[in-house]
Coordinates of C-alpha atoms in Angstrom, one line a residue:
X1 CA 47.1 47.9 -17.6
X2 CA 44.6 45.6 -16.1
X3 CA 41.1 46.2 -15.0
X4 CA 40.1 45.7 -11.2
X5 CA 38.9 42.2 -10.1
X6 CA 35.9 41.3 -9.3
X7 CA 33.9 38.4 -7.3
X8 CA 32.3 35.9 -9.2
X9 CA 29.0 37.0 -8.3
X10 CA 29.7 40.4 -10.2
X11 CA 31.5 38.8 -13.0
X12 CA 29.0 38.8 -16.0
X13 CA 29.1 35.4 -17.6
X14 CA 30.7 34.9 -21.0
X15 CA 33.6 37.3 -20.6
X16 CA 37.4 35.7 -20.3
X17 CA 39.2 36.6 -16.8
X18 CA 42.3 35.6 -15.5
X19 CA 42.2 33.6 -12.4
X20 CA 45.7 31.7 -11.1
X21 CA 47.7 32.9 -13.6
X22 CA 45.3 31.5 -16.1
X23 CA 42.9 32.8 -18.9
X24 CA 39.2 31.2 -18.1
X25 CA 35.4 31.7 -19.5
X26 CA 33.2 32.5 -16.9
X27 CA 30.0 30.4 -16.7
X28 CA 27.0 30.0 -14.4
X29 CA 24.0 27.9 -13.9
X30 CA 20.8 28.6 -12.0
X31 CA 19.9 26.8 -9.4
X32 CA 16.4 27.1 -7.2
X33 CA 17.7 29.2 -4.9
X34 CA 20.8 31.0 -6.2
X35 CA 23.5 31.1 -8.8
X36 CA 26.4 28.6 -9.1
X37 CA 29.8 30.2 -10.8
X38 CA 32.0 28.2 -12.6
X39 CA 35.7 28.9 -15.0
X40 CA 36.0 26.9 -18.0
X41 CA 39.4 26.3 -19.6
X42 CA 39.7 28.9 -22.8
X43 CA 41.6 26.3 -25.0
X44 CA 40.4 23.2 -26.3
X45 CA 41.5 20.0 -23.6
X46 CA 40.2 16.4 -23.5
X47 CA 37.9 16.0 -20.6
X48 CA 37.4 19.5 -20.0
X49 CA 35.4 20.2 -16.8
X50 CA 33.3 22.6 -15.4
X51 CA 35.3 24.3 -12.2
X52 CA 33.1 25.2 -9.7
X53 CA 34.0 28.3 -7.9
X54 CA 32.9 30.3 -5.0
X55 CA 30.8 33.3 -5.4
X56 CA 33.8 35.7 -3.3
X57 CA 36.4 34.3 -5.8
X58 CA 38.2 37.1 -7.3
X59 CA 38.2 37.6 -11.1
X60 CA 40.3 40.0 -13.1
X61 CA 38.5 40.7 -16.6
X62 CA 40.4 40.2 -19.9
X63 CA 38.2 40.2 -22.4
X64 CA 34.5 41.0 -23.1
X65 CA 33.1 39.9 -26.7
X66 CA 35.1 36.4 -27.4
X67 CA 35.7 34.5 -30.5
X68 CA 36.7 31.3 -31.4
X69 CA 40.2 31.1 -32.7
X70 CA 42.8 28.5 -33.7
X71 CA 39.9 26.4 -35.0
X72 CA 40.9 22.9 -35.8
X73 CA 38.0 20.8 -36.9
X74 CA 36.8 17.4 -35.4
X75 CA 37.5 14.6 -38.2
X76 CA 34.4 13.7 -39.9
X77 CA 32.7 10.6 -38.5
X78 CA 34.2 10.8 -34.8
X79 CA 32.0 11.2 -32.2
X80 CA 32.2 14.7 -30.3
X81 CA 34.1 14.3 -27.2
X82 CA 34.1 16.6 -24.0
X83 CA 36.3 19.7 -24.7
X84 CA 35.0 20.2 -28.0
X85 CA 33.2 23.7 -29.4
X86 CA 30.1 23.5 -31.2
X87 CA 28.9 26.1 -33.7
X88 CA 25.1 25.3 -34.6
X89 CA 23.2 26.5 -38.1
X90 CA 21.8 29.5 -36.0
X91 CA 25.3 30.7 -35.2
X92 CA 25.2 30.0 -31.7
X93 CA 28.1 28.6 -29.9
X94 CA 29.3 26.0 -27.4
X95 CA 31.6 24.2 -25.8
X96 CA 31.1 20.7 -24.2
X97 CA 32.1 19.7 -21.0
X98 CA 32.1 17.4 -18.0
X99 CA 29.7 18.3 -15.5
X100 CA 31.1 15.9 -12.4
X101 CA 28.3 16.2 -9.5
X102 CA 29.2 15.7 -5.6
X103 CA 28.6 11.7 -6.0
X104 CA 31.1 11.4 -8.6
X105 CA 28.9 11.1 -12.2
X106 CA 29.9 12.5 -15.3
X107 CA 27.4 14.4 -17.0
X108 CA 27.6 16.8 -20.2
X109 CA 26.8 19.9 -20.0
X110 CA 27.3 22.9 -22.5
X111 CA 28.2 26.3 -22.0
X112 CA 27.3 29.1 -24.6
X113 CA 30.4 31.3 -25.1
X114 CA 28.6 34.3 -25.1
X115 CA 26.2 34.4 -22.2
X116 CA 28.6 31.9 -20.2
X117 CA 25.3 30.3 -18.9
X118 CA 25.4 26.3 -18.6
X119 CA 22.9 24.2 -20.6
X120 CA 21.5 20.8 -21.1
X121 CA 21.9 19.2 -24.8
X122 CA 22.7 21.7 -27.3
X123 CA 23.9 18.9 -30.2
X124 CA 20.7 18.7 -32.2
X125 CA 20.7 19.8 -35.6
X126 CA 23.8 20.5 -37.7
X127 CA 26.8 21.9 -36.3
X128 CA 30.6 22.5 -37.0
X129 CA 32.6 20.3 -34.5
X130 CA 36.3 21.3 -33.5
X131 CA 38.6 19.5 -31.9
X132 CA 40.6 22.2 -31.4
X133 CA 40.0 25.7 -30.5
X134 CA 41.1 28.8 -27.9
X135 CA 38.9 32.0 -26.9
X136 CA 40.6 35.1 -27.6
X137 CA 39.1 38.5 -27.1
X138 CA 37.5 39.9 -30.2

């Protein structure tokens, strides 16, 4: 049976919904004077992307506490690429992805898997790389 959907704006971050008969992460990012909501793909992709999404957009929940599944690690000495998850020494995880603004640049950005919340450079310090990877619901 599936749960209600919800708008974006209600949607916690960090929990997988189904959106266009797809599975998603939900993310978000602060901005000054509100809160940008984003999906993220829940499988591994090269050049995965940040969708933005609007704050009315109707989310049905899937699942709440995620893990990473289907792990395939990145071969040693290759660079990490966009689409990639992360898991550093403190157990904290992410996955990497393009951040394209209005005028067209690419930036990185990384979004914690458990919060959903969208973060500056997370790649300091050891961490597991892989290549490939899905979120399921734990």
């Amino acid at each position: 049976m599936s749960q209600p959907k919800l708008p974006a704006h209600e949607m916690p971050g960090g929990r997988l919904v189904r959106h266009q008969d797809r599975i998603w992460l939900k993310a978000w990012r602060d901005s000054k004077d509100y809160v940008n909501h984003y999906l993220v793909a829940a499988r591994a992709s090269p050049d995965l992307t940040l969708v933005y999404i609007d704050p009315e957009t109707e989310l049905e929940p899937v699942g709440e506490a995620l893990r990473l599944d289907q792990t395939k690690p990145r071969p040693l000495g290759e660079d990490m690429q966009p689409g990639d998850a992360l898991v550093l020494e403190s157990g904290r995880r992410f996955i990497k992805v393009l951040d394209i603004k209005k005028d067209g640049q690419r930036h990185l950005a990384y979004v914690d898997i458990e919060t959903g919340e969208i973060r500056p450079r997370q790649e300091r310090g050891q961490a597991a790389v892989f290549s490939g990877w899905s979120l399921i619901d734990a």
